[in-house]
XYZ file of C-alpha atoms in Angstrom:
368
model
C -92.911 -11.121 -45.154
C -91.323 -12.624 -41.805
C -88.644 -14.440 -41.261
C -89.580 -17.919 -41.242
C -91.689 -17.715 -44.871
C -88.399 -16.554 -46.336
C -86.809 -19.574 -45.040
C -89.259 -21.734 -45.847
C -89.066 -20.716 -49.144
C -84.938 -21.278 -49.336
C -86.424 -24.697 -48.692
C -89.024 -25.007 -51.241
C -86.387 -23.602 -53.598
C -84.047 -26.478 -52.294
C -86.075 -29.298 -53.011
C -86.506 -28.059 -57.142
C -82.867 -29.653 -56.862
C -84.060 -33.416 -55.965
C -82.214 -35.859 -58.097
C -79.725 -34.038 -59.130
C -77.125 -32.339 -56.756
C -75.991 -35.741 -55.331
C -73.822 -36.332 -53.990
C -73.671 -32.245 -53.163
C -76.890 -31.513 -50.491
C -79.838 -29.964 -51.434
C -79.313 -25.840 -50.598
C -82.116 -23.207 -51.057
C -81.572 -18.674 -51.085
C -83.256 -16.453 -50.804
C -81.838 -12.329 -50.302
C -83.869 -9.949 -48.810
C -83.684 -5.990 -48.318
C -86.251 -3.757 -47.717
C -88.565 -6.609 -46.850
C -88.743 -7.976 -50.260
C -87.328 -10.850 -51.664
C -84.407 -9.738 -54.744
C -82.860 -12.670 -55.025
C -83.006 -15.907 -55.581
C -81.957 -19.750 -56.278
C -81.097 -23.127 -55.437
C -78.478 -25.909 -56.248
C -79.601 -27.087 -59.694
C -77.563 -29.624 -60.636
C -74.411 -30.898 -59.472
C -71.052 -29.452 -60.390
C -72.861 -25.939 -61.085
C -73.560 -22.930 -59.423
C -75.027 -23.056 -55.377
C -77.537 -21.875 -54.364
C -75.859 -19.031 -53.183
C -74.297 -17.801 -55.993
C -77.541 -18.842 -58.431
C -78.867 -16.291 -55.942
C -76.868 -13.221 -56.191
C -77.096 -13.915 -60.006
C -80.465 -13.567 -60.212
C -80.494 -9.982 -57.994
C -82.865 -7.454 -59.208
C -80.750 -4.870 -57.838
C -78.122 -3.895 -55.539
C -77.657 -6.729 -52.590
C -75.967 -4.812 -50.687
C -76.455 -3.919 -46.525
C -78.883 -7.135 -47.549
C -80.208 -10.493 -45.672
C -79.310 -13.690 -47.559
C -81.569 -16.711 -46.077
C -79.383 -19.913 -46.867
C -81.080 -23.497 -45.514
C -77.390 -25.090 -45.267
C -73.927 -22.952 -44.134
C -71.889 -21.608 -47.590
C -69.186 -23.070 -48.159
C -65.757 -21.722 -47.789
C -63.219 -23.618 -50.005
C -63.226 -24.170 -54.360
C -64.872 -27.313 -55.205
C -66.098 -27.537 -58.805
C -67.108 -23.560 -57.759
C -65.695 -20.970 -55.848
C -66.569 -20.023 -52.622
C -70.231 -18.837 -51.545
C -69.085 -17.086 -48.847
C -66.720 -14.804 -50.472
C -69.465 -13.890 -53.392
C -71.339 -13.364 -50.065
C -68.484 -10.665 -49.241
C -68.546 -9.104 -52.974
C -72.166 -8.494 -52.817
C -72.280 -6.330 -49.628
C -74.695 -8.480 -47.665
C -74.835 -7.979 -44.424
C -75.736 -10.748 -43.095
C -76.612 -14.246 -43.605
C -79.437 -16.852 -41.616
C -78.488 -20.012 -41.568
C -80.651 -23.486 -41.401
C -78.597 -26.273 -41.093
C -74.357 -26.840 -40.012
C -72.726 -28.164 -42.895
C -70.646 -31.649 -41.543
C -68.892 -31.186 -44.398
C -64.908 -31.388 -42.857
C -63.865 -28.576 -45.814
C -66.768 -26.071 -44.212
C -67.995 -27.340 -40.768
C -68.059 -23.747 -39.221
C -65.270 -23.000 -41.449
C -67.665 -20.666 -43.475
C -69.595 -18.476 -40.288
C -66.013 -17.707 -38.904
C -64.854 -16.621 -42.752
C -67.947 -14.324 -42.947
C -67.411 -13.534 -39.652
C -64.305 -11.719 -40.293
C -65.347 -9.544 -42.657
C -67.709 -7.713 -40.395
C -71.132 -9.877 -41.710
C -74.037 -10.758 -38.835
C -74.775 -14.664 -38.491
C -77.419 -16.366 -37.151
C -77.073 -19.752 -36.571
C -79.830 -22.525 -36.543
C -82.819 -21.254 -37.751
C -85.494 -22.850 -38.440
C -82.826 -26.277 -37.752
C -84.574 -29.078 -37.888
C -86.788 -27.933 -40.661
C -83.676 -27.913 -42.532
C -81.458 -30.829 -41.513
C -84.680 -32.859 -42.985
C -83.881 -31.436 -46.072
C -80.415 -33.517 -46.462
C -80.336 -37.162 -44.760
C -78.758 -38.699 -47.256
C -75.925 -35.976 -47.877
C -75.710 -36.301 -43.670
C -75.295 -39.834 -43.617
C -73.019 -39.816 -46.505
C -70.075 -37.476 -44.922
C -70.375 -38.417 -41.327
C -70.274 -42.578 -42.212
C -68.456 -42.278 -45.860
C -71.631 -45.025 -47.511
C -74.970 -44.293 -48.850
C -77.591 -43.905 -47.773
C -80.472 -46.166 -47.341
C -84.026 -46.629 -48.202
C -85.646 -50.217 -48.742
C -88.975 -49.505 -50.755
C -91.695 -52.261 -50.302
C -95.307 -52.890 -51.257
C -97.929 -54.726 -49.437
C -101.252 -55.724 -48.075
C -103.268 -55.071 -45.180
C -102.652 -58.998 -43.585
C -98.847 -58.212 -45.156
C -97.806 -59.516 -48.246
C -96.299 -58.718 -51.549
C -97.262 -61.015 -54.159
C -99.982 -63.855 -53.834
C -99.020 -67.971 -52.707
C -98.662 -68.509 -56.934
C -96.425 -65.434 -56.497
C -98.627 -62.667 -58.563
C -98.212 -59.237 -57.522
C -98.795 -57.163 -60.510
C -100.274 -54.261 -58.817
C -100.915 -54.614 -55.254
C -100.971 -50.595 -55.247
C -103.005 -47.893 -57.204
C -101.083 -46.479 -60.748
C -100.803 -42.785 -58.424
C -98.645 -45.032 -56.048
C -96.346 -46.461 -58.673
C -95.989 -43.401 -60.429
C -94.129 -42.085 -57.141
C -91.700 -45.346 -57.013
C -90.995 -44.329 -60.273
C -89.949 -40.744 -58.579
C -88.165 -42.184 -55.798
C -85.901 -43.749 -58.491
C -84.887 -40.710 -59.749
C -84.238 -39.084 -56.507
C -81.082 -41.900 -54.824
C -78.296 -42.231 -56.677
C -79.048 -46.231 -57.369
C -81.866 -49.181 -56.909
C -81.146 -52.541 -55.372
C -82.259 -55.495 -56.257
C -81.717 -59.603 -55.757
C -81.498 -62.459 -58.239
C -84.700 -63.744 -57.379
C -86.484 -60.357 -58.542
C -84.701 -59.815 -61.963
C -85.321 -63.657 -63.117
C -89.261 -63.483 -61.506
C -89.734 -60.093 -63.479
C -86.854 -59.715 -65.493
C -87.517 -55.467 -65.057
C -85.848 -52.187 -66.463
C -84.870 -51.347 -63.054
C -84.867 -47.391 -64.559
C -87.723 -44.478 -64.385
C -90.221 -44.053 -66.297
C -90.939 -40.643 -66.281
C -89.722 -38.121 -68.864
C -86.962 -35.301 -67.998
C -86.352 -37.756 -64.830
C -82.933 -39.317 -64.191
C -82.704 -43.239 -63.314
C -80.166 -44.536 -61.327
C -77.528 -46.618 -61.809
C -78.592 -50.698 -60.826
C -77.630 -52.425 -58.441
C -77.984 -56.627 -58.466
C -77.146 -58.717 -55.695
C -76.191 -62.122 -57.353
C -74.122 -64.546 -55.051
C -73.678 -67.027 -57.690
C -74.020 -64.847 -61.264
C -76.846 -66.417 -62.282
C -78.059 -63.257 -64.319
C -79.080 -64.549 -68.295
C -77.079 -62.280 -70.423
C -80.226 -61.850 -72.228
C -82.079 -60.164 -69.233
C -83.020 -56.542 -69.352
C -80.756 -55.871 -67.308
C -77.691 -56.492 -69.026
C -79.014 -56.135 -72.703
C -79.000 -52.016 -71.450
C -76.128 -52.068 -69.267
C -74.191 -49.687 -71.252
C -77.322 -47.433 -71.180
C -77.614 -47.085 -67.967
C -74.704 -48.161 -65.401
C -75.319 -51.504 -63.995
C -73.404 -53.033 -61.181
C -73.562 -56.966 -60.444
C -72.562 -58.067 -56.815
C -71.476 -61.808 -56.443
C -69.752 -64.454 -54.461
C -68.012 -66.281 -57.403
C -67.733 -65.420 -60.284
C -67.323 -67.635 -63.543
C -64.770 -66.044 -65.759
C -65.805 -66.767 -68.659
C -69.686 -65.643 -67.118
C -67.886 -61.864 -65.438
C -66.075 -61.706 -69.618
C -69.185 -61.403 -71.396
C -71.053 -59.710 -68.519
C -67.938 -57.010 -68.889
C -68.645 -56.713 -72.366
C -72.447 -55.663 -71.699
C -70.592 -53.054 -69.751
C -71.580 -54.350 -66.707
C -69.181 -53.672 -63.394
C -68.748 -56.955 -61.777
C -67.562 -57.048 -58.169
C -67.110 -59.730 -56.266
C -67.418 -60.111 -52.854
C -68.203 -62.755 -50.848
C -68.416 -64.232 -47.491
C -69.575 -67.702 -46.651
C -70.666 -68.402 -50.326
C -72.929 -65.124 -50.521
C -72.550 -61.560 -50.867
C -70.277 -59.558 -48.511
C -73.574 -56.972 -48.192
C -71.412 -54.823 -46.258
C -67.691 -54.464 -48.052
C -70.731 -54.043 -51.330
C -71.782 -51.040 -49.615
C -68.485 -49.968 -48.338
C -67.095 -50.275 -52.378
C -69.874 -48.353 -53.357
C -69.483 -45.469 -51.159
C -65.562 -45.135 -52.135
C -67.425 -45.592 -55.628
C -69.170 -42.062 -54.483
C -72.798 -43.453 -54.707
C -74.560 -42.204 -51.712
C -78.437 -42.730 -51.357
C -79.583 -46.371 -52.656
C -83.358 -47.190 -53.170
C -83.469 -50.628 -52.113
C -86.623 -52.928 -53.964
C -85.804 -56.130 -52.604
C -88.338 -59.433 -51.964
C -88.120 -60.892 -48.464
C -84.405 -62.302 -48.207
C -82.476 -59.720 -49.536
C -84.363 -57.507 -47.105
C -83.755 -59.910 -44.503
C -79.725 -59.816 -45.226
C -79.623 -56.177 -45.454
C -81.132 -55.666 -42.271
C -79.737 -58.242 -40.275
C -76.703 -56.265 -41.150
C -77.708 -52.598 -40.168
C -77.675 -51.267 -43.144
C -80.905 -49.956 -43.485
C -81.414 -46.173 -42.792
C -85.021 -45.638 -43.774
C -88.775 -47.658 -45.000
C -90.890 -46.441 -46.739
C -94.331 -48.744 -47.063
C -96.335 -48.566 -49.273
C -99.715 -49.551 -47.980
C -102.819 -50.910 -49.771
C -106.692 -51.954 -48.950
C -105.660 -55.591 -50.099
C -106.122 -59.046 -48.321
C -104.188 -61.539 -49.699
C -103.654 -64.541 -46.918
C -102.639 -67.573 -47.453
C -99.805 -68.780 -45.656
C -97.570 -69.314 -48.547
C -97.434 -66.212 -50.112
C -94.547 -63.822 -49.930
C -93.953 -60.850 -46.579
C -91.806 -58.014 -47.300
C -89.059 -59.746 -44.897
C -88.549 -62.808 -44.289
C -85.637 -65.568 -43.471
C -85.475 -67.016 -40.320
C -86.827 -64.680 -38.140
C -86.509 -63.807 -34.413
C -87.660 -65.609 -31.235
C -87.904 -62.970 -28.711
C -90.198 -59.161 -29.488
C -87.233 -57.567 -28.449
C -84.580 -58.320 -30.493
C -86.559 -56.295 -33.533
C -85.137 -53.551 -35.836
C -86.587 -50.905 -34.914
C -87.704 -47.759 -37.020
C -90.198 -44.661 -35.883
C -92.568 -43.000 -38.044
C -91.752 -40.211 -40.228
C -94.815 -39.336 -42.411
C -98.416 -40.892 -43.393
C -99.664 -39.525 -46.484
C -102.388 -40.555 -48.330
C -101.851 -41.932 -51.791
C -105.352 -41.674 -53.528
C -107.161 -45.240 -51.301
C -103.022 -46.766 -50.835
C -101.066 -45.307 -47.653
C -97.446 -44.118 -47.390
C -95.242 -45.075 -44.382
C -91.938 -43.449 -44.179
C -90.674 -44.771 -40.849
C -86.017 -43.690 -39.819
C -84.085 -44.856 -37.072
C -82.920 -42.690 -35.122
C -80.995 -39.305 -36.115
C -77.404 -40.120 -34.575
C -76.511 -37.642 -31.659
C -72.737 -36.657 -33.674
C -75.556 -34.987 -35.824
C -77.836 -33.781 -33.696
C -75.070 -31.839 -31.706
C -72.858 -30.387 -34.560
């Protein structure tokens, strides 16, 4: 095997932690000696062993003189786990090959300096682009202190998310809908508007065995949500936040009795989305899957809060001037005022197509 294959294996291992490590990053590690993999591991769950310590734990033989390939700079501070840099040095590893640099101020180059001070050879930025791709959420949250927001919607070839009578079940295939539930597992929270709740009475959970469900966030300016809705009735099972502009105190108390957290964040009679996102960041919510309708989607875009967009495109045409689109509101007058995103990935799912778009990577991340 070649160096690239070892790091690709570390990346593959890291991906097994998707949905479980938040707010920590996804990390994989592979230990190589005499051209053989003698240990490997990944960060499996928040609070548990980091990738490097897991790889050392699963060693088949002594790591004296070995090389470790790790997708992210090893940590050098005490958190829920002791420093990985110390474990690497104690294991007798002679070389560390690192993919991504860690922007966390507690690490940010300190791990590399510690290793070199121990006489360990360090190679940085190996397959950095591929390793960076593991952790857009982590990098964004560390730098911006607010959640990474992924807008998701399904639409027809002519850009409709429902028929003119509001019917939307089902635009896409069962395969595509399963991927959406996997995405709900992947992100820390899911956000929808009150219109979705009143129309569909959804659970907004993950219906895949063995996967976790996200924290549910409902934007409901006038606190219209029915107490008997599935969201409210299951709030003690699935953490639920309702953001409103104005809360009638009796209704707020009733919701809190059901286990709902009510956040009052008002701006001109509507939910102050920027303030809401700031508060959610303070609550350590590092990522949100936005499953809004056209109104909420437009509001989030207008406030420049969306980092990534996933479009599930179905081979159907609905037509109709009154059929809703993914982004509504007043719209723009000039093409130059459009919100621009960059195509990241195209994936065929049966007869559907999943398109992934992102904003540009911030220069501060490129220059780390």
